[in-house]
Coordinates of C-alpha atoms and ligand atoms in Angstrom, one line a residue:
M1 CA 16.6 43.5 124.5
T2 CA 16.2 44.9 128.1
S3 CA 18.2 44.2 131.2
H4 CA 15.7 42.3 132.6
D5 CA 15.5 39.8 129.3
R6 CA 19.3 38.8 129.8
P7 CA 20.4 36.8 132.5
A8 CA 22.2 38.7 135.1
D9 CA 26.1 38.9 134.9
R10 CA 28.0 37.1 137.5
Y11 CA 30.4 39.3 140.5
A12 CA 31.9 38.5 143.7
V13 CA 33.9 39.5 146.4
V14 CA 37.1 37.2 147.0
G15 CA 38.6 37.1 150.9
H16 CA 39.4 34.9 153.6
P17 CA 37.7 35.8 155.9
V18 CA 34.2 37.3 153.5
E19 CA 31.5 36.7 155.3
H20 CA 31.4 40.3 157.2
S21 CA 31.2 42.1 153.6
R22 CA 28.8 44.7 151.9
S23 CA 29.8 45.0 149.5
P24 CA 27.1 42.0 147.7
R25 CA 24.7 44.4 149.6
I26 CA 26.0 47.7 148.6
H27 CA 26.7 46.0 144.6
A28 CA 23.1 44.9 144.9
L29 CA 21.9 48.5 145.5
F30 CA 23.6 49.9 142.6
A31 CA 22.5 47.5 140.1
A32 CA 18.8 48.5 141.0
Q33 CA 19.7 51.7 140.4
T34 CA 21.0 51.8 137.9
G35 CA 19.2 48.9 135.6
E36 CA 22.1 46.5 134.8
A37 CA 22.0 43.3 135.3
L38 CA 24.5 42.1 138.4
D39 CA 24.4 38.7 140.6
Y40 CA 27.4 39.7 143.0
G41 CA 27.5 37.0 146.0
R42 CA 30.4 36.4 148.3
L43 CA 33.5 33.6 148.2
L44 CA 35.4 32.8 150.7
A45 CA 38.8 31.5 149.2
P46 CA 41.0 29.1 151.4
L47 CA 44.4 30.9 152.4
D48 CA 46.3 28.6 150.0
G49 CA 43.9 28.7 147.6
F50 CA 43.2 32.0 146.0
E51 CA 43.7 31.7 142.7
S52 CA 42.4 27.9 142.1
T53 CA 38.9 30.3 143.9
V54 CA 39.4 32.7 141.2
R55 CA 39.8 30.5 137.8
A56 CA 37.1 28.3 138.7
F57 CA 35.2 31.3 139.2
A58 CA 35.6 33.1 135.9
A59 CA 35.6 29.5 133.9
G60 CA 31.9 29.1 135.3
G61 CA 31.0 32.2 133.2
A62 CA 32.2 35.3 136.0
R63 CA 32.6 38.7 134.8
G64 CA 34.5 39.3 137.5
C65 CA 35.1 40.0 141.2
N66 CA 36.4 42.2 143.9
V67 CA 39.7 41.3 146.0
T68 CA 39.8 42.1 149.8
V69 CA 41.9 40.8 152.6
P70 CA 45.0 39.0 152.3
F71 CA 44.7 38.6 148.2
K72 CA 45.3 41.8 146.6
F73 CA 49.0 41.0 146.5
E74 CA 48.0 37.9 144.6
A75 CA 45.3 39.5 142.9
F76 CA 48.2 41.8 141.9
Q77 CA 49.7 38.9 140.1
L78 CA 47.5 37.0 138.6
A79 CA 46.3 40.2 136.7
E80 CA 47.5 40.2 133.0
R81 CA 47.3 43.8 132.5
R82 CA 47.1 46.4 135.5
T83 CA 45.6 50.2 134.9
P84 CA 48.4 52.6 136.2
R85 CA 46.8 52.7 140.3
A86 CA 47.0 49.6 140.7
E87 CA 51.0 49.2 139.2
L88 CA 51.5 52.1 141.7
A89 CA 50.2 50.4 144.5
G90 CA 51.6 46.9 143.9
A91 CA 47.9 45.8 144.8
V92 CA 44.8 45.0 143.0
N93 CA 41.6 45.3 144.7
T94 CA 39.4 45.1 141.5
L95 CA 39.7 42.1 138.7
R96 CA 37.7 41.8 135.0
F97 CA 37.8 39.0 133.3
D98 CA 37.6 39.9 129.3
A99 CA 38.3 37.5 126.8
D100 CA 41.5 38.6 125.8
G101 CA 42.7 38.4 129.6
W102 CA 42.5 39.6 132.9
W103 CA 42.8 43.7 133.8
G104 CA 43.5 44.6 137.4
D105 CA 43.2 47.4 139.1
N106 CA 42.6 49.6 142.1
T107 CA 40.2 51.3 143.4
D108 CA 40.5 51.9 147.1
G109 CA 42.8 55.8 146.6
A110 CA 39.9 56.5 144.4
G111 CA 37.9 56.2 146.8
L112 CA 38.8 57.4 149.8
V113 CA 39.8 60.8 148.0
R114 CA 36.5 60.8 146.4
D115 CA 34.7 60.6 150.2
L116 CA 37.2 63.5 151.8
E117 CA 37.0 65.6 148.9
H118 CA 33.2 65.2 147.4
N119 CA 31.0 63.4 150.4
A120 CA 33.2 65.1 153.4
A121 CA 33.3 68.1 151.4
R122 CA 36.8 68.9 152.4
P123 CA 39.7 69.4 149.1
L124 CA 43.4 67.7 150.1
A125 CA 44.3 70.8 147.9
G126 CA 48.0 73.0 150.3
L127 CA 46.5 70.7 153.4
Q128 CA 49.4 69.2 155.6
L129 CA 48.5 65.3 155.8
L130 CA 49.0 62.3 157.9
L131 CA 48.7 58.8 156.7
I132 CA 49.4 55.8 159.2
G133 CA 49.9 52.7 157.9
A134 CA 52.0 51.1 155.2
G135 CA 50.0 48.1 154.9
G136 CA 47.9 47.1 151.3
A137 CA 45.5 49.9 153.1
A138 CA 48.0 52.5 152.7
A139 CA 49.5 51.7 149.6
G140 CA 46.2 51.5 147.9
V141 CA 45.4 55.0 148.5
L142 CA 48.4 57.2 148.6
G143 CA 48.7 57.1 144.8
A144 CA 45.8 59.2 145.1
L145 CA 45.9 61.8 147.9
I146 CA 49.4 62.8 145.9
A147 CA 47.9 63.8 142.6
A148 CA 44.8 66.0 145.1
R149 CA 48.1 67.9 145.5
P150 CA 47.7 68.5 149.5
A151 CA 51.4 70.2 150.5
R152 CA 52.6 67.6 152.4
I153 CA 52.2 63.8 153.2
T154 CA 53.5 62.1 156.0
V155 CA 54.1 58.5 156.1
V156 CA 54.0 57.0 159.7
N157 CA 54.0 53.8 160.5
R158 CA 54.7 50.7 163.4
S159 CA 57.8 49.5 161.5
P160 CA 59.7 52.7 160.1
D161 CA 61.0 50.9 157.6
K162 CA 57.8 49.9 155.7
A163 CA 56.4 53.5 156.0
S164 CA 59.5 55.0 154.0
A165 CA 59.9 52.4 151.6
L166 CA 56.4 53.2 150.8
V167 CA 57.7 57.1 150.2
D168 CA 60.3 55.9 148.2
S169 CA 58.2 54.0 145.9
H170 CA 55.7 57.2 145.1
A171 CA 59.1 59.9 145.3
E172 CA 58.6 60.3 141.6
L173 CA 54.5 61.1 141.1
G174 CA 55.5 63.1 144.8
R175 CA 57.9 66.1 142.7
A176 CA 55.4 65.8 139.5
H177 CA 53.0 67.2 141.6
G178 CA 55.0 69.3 143.8
V179 CA 53.9 67.4 147.3
T180 CA 56.7 66.7 149.3
L181 CA 56.4 63.5 151.2
A182 CA 57.9 62.2 154.3
S183 CA 58.2 58.8 156.5
A184 CA 58.6 57.9 160.4
A185 CA 57.9 55.9 163.6
L186 CA 54.1 56.8 165.0
A187 CA 56.1 58.1 167.8
D188 CA 57.4 61.1 165.3
A189 CA 54.2 62.0 163.7
P190 CA 54.1 65.8 163.0
A191 CA 51.7 67.8 164.8
A192 CA 48.7 69.6 163.9
Q193 CA 47.1 68.4 160.6
D194 CA 45.3 69.2 159.0
V195 CA 44.2 65.6 158.0
V196 CA 44.6 62.4 160.1
I197 CA 44.1 59.2 158.2
N198 CA 44.2 55.8 160.0
A199 CA 45.3 53.6 157.2
S200 CA 46.8 50.9 159.8
S201 CA 45.3 47.8 161.5
S202 CA 44.6 49.3 165.0
S203 CA 41.2 49.9 165.0
L204 CA 41.4 46.6 164.5
A205 CA 43.4 44.9 166.6
G206 CA 41.5 47.1 169.5
S207 CA 44.1 49.7 170.1
G208 CA 42.4 52.5 169.0
A209 CA 44.7 55.8 167.5
P210 CA 48.0 54.8 167.1
V211 CA 49.5 58.4 167.1
D212 CA 50.0 60.5 170.3
A213 CA 47.1 63.5 169.7
R214 CA 49.7 66.4 169.2
V215 CA 48.6 65.0 165.6
L216 CA 45.1 66.8 166.0
K217 CA 44.4 70.0 166.0
P218 CA 40.5 71.8 166.1
G219 CA 38.9 70.3 163.0
T220 CA 41.2 68.7 161.7
L221 CA 39.2 65.4 160.0
A222 CA 40.1 62.0 161.7
V223 CA 39.2 59.7 159.1
D224 CA 39.6 55.5 160.6
L225 CA 39.2 53.4 156.7
M226 CA 37.3 50.9 160.0
Y227 CA 33.6 51.2 159.9
G228 CA 31.4 49.9 162.8
P229 CA 31.6 49.4 166.1
A230 CA 35.8 48.9 165.3
A231 CA 36.0 52.3 164.5
Q232 CA 34.2 53.8 167.6
G233 CA 37.3 54.3 169.8
F234 CA 38.9 56.3 166.8
L235 CA 36.5 58.7 166.4
D236 CA 35.9 59.4 170.7
W237 CA 39.9 59.7 170.3
A238 CA 39.3 62.2 167.6
R239 CA 36.4 63.6 168.8
A240 CA 37.8 64.2 173.1
H241 CA 40.3 66.5 171.1
G242 CA 38.3 69.0 169.1
A243 CA 39.3 67.5 165.4
Q244 CA 35.7 65.9 163.2
G245 CA 35.9 62.0 162.8
R246 CA 35.1 60.3 160.2
D247 CA 34.8 56.2 159.5
G248 CA 35.6 54.3 156.6
L249 CA 32.1 53.0 155.1
G250 CA 32.4 56.3 152.6
M251 CA 35.3 55.3 150.7
L252 CA 34.0 51.4 150.8
V253 CA 30.8 52.0 148.8
E254 CA 32.7 54.5 146.7
Q255 CA 35.6 52.5 146.2
A256 CA 32.7 49.9 144.8
A257 CA 31.1 52.9 142.4
E258 CA 34.7 52.9 141.0
A259 CA 34.8 48.9 140.6
F260 CA 31.4 49.2 138.8
C261 CA 32.4 52.2 136.7
F262 CA 35.4 49.7 135.9
W263 CA 33.2 46.8 134.9
R264 CA 30.0 48.2 133.8
G265 CA 31.0 51.2 132.8
R266 CA 28.7 53.5 134.2
R267 CA 29.1 55.1 137.9
P268 CA 26.6 54.7 139.9
D269 CA 25.3 57.8 142.1
T270 CA 26.6 57.2 146.2
A271 CA 24.8 59.3 147.8
P272 CA 21.4 56.8 148.3
A273 CA 23.7 53.6 148.9
L274 CA 25.9 55.5 151.4
A275 CA 22.8 57.0 153.5
A276 CA 21.4 52.7 153.1
L277 CA 24.3 51.6 154.7
R278 CA 24.4 54.2 157.3
A279 CA 21.0 53.5 158.5
E280 CA 21.8 49.7 158.3
L281 CA 24.8 50.1 160.5
S282 CA 23.4 51.8 162.9
G283 CA 21.0 49.3 163.4
G284 CA 23.7 47.0 164.2
A285 CA 23.5 45.4 161.3
N286 CA 27.1 44.3 160.9
H287 CA 30.2 44.3 162.6
G288 CA 32.0 45.0 159.1
S289 CA 35.6 46.1 158.3
K290 CA 36.7 45.4 154.9
A291 CA 35.6 45.8 151.2
Ligands
LIG1 P1 48.0 44.9 156.5 O1 47.6 44.3 157.6 O2 48.3 44.6 154.8 O3 48.7 46.3 156.7 C1 48.5 46.5 158.5 C2 49.1 47.9 158.9 O4 48.8 48.8 159.8 C3 50.5 47.9 158.9 O5 51.0 48.8 158.5 C4 50.8 47.2 160.2 O6 52.5 47.7 161.0 C5 49.7 48.4 161.3 N1 49.4 47.9 162.1 C6 48.8 46.5 162.4 N2 48.7 46.7 164.2 C7 48.8 47.6 165.2 C8 48.8 48.5 166.1 N3 48.3 48.0 167.2 N4 49.2 49.7 165.9 C9 50.1 50.7 165.2 N5 50.0 49.7 163.4 C10 49.1 48.7 163.8 O7 46.0 45.8 155.8 P2 45.6 46.3 155.3 O8 46.4 47.3 155.0 O9 45.3 45.4 154.5 O10 43.9 47.2 156.1 C11 44.4 48.3 157.0 C12 43.0 48.8 157.3 O11 41.9 49.6 156.6 C13 41.9 48.0 158.3 O12 41.5 47.7 159.1 C14 40.6 47.5 156.6 O13 39.5 47.0 157.0 C15 40.9 48.6 156.3 N6 40.6 48.8 154.9 C16 39.7 49.6 154.7 C17 38.8 49.6 153.3 C18 37.9 50.5 153.2 O14 36.9 50.6 152.5 N7 37.0 51.5 153.9 C19 39.5 49.6 152.3 C20 40.8 49.2 152.5 C21 41.1 48.5 153.7 P3 53.3 46.8 160.7 O15 53.8 47.1 159.2 O16 54.0 47.5 161.6 O17 53.1 45.9 160.6

């Protein structure tokens, strides 16, 4: 039987809001490329109704879902089994509804590191990294950043106690990989970093870069996890100080590919999907910012 003979397996992205999400488009591109029979939609869950929305979706025969703001922590609780990277992050962005229970994974970190090391061709080993933010996105990526073995990662956040708690929860992994971890307030961010990653929602709030430009040096790779027009302020700031700016579109496509692989057991080629999304966004298609 070919993939065209059987009904498509159903998946969706669940969030609030969710109408801006580019994930249905990305998974449609992956399905077309791989020949996998997949039907991927959007599910708007009420703020107090994530669990009932997902349970109804699964009961209807769906095979899994992606989870976006603000439900990644609730998804972590709902999963009966979790991958080690989801355990470390304390957040789940991908659920798989297996017959013997629900699996939770977090693909954000692998998506970011793949985008930086492969798409942006910037191997992280031995580098000085600055991670801005200590919310769900920062928690999702810190483990994968450590596994890439930079020399040092400094986490800075508007609320410094959250940066310090995030570093504490990753201390053992940092030691195991020989990576120095530190935390600080935004104002105390270290100067002249090799890679600066804005995982805060400052761009969403329209406030651009939340740290002083001394964190940059010529050639710094400065990444905002946002994409579309909202990321432009950060990218302009990076360019104005001699850094190489990069938005979060590559991470979005790469984390989707990881989720696709978690569900279907095969990894799509991300380059054509990223090129298509980039072209669509530059045509002014969407102001998207999240998975
Ligand atoms: P959370 O709400 O969990 O955390 C927000 C973080 O941003 C906190 O650390 C908060 O600090 C900080 N923050 C908020 N406003 C400001 C500001 N004006 N100045 C400085 N810091 C601020 O959000 P997430 O972590 O889930 O998401 C963060 C960003 O990452 C979003 O923009 C999201 O779109 C993006 N993202 C992109 C993905 C992609 O695939 N490209 C995937 C996942 C997320 P405090 O602790 O003090 O409140």
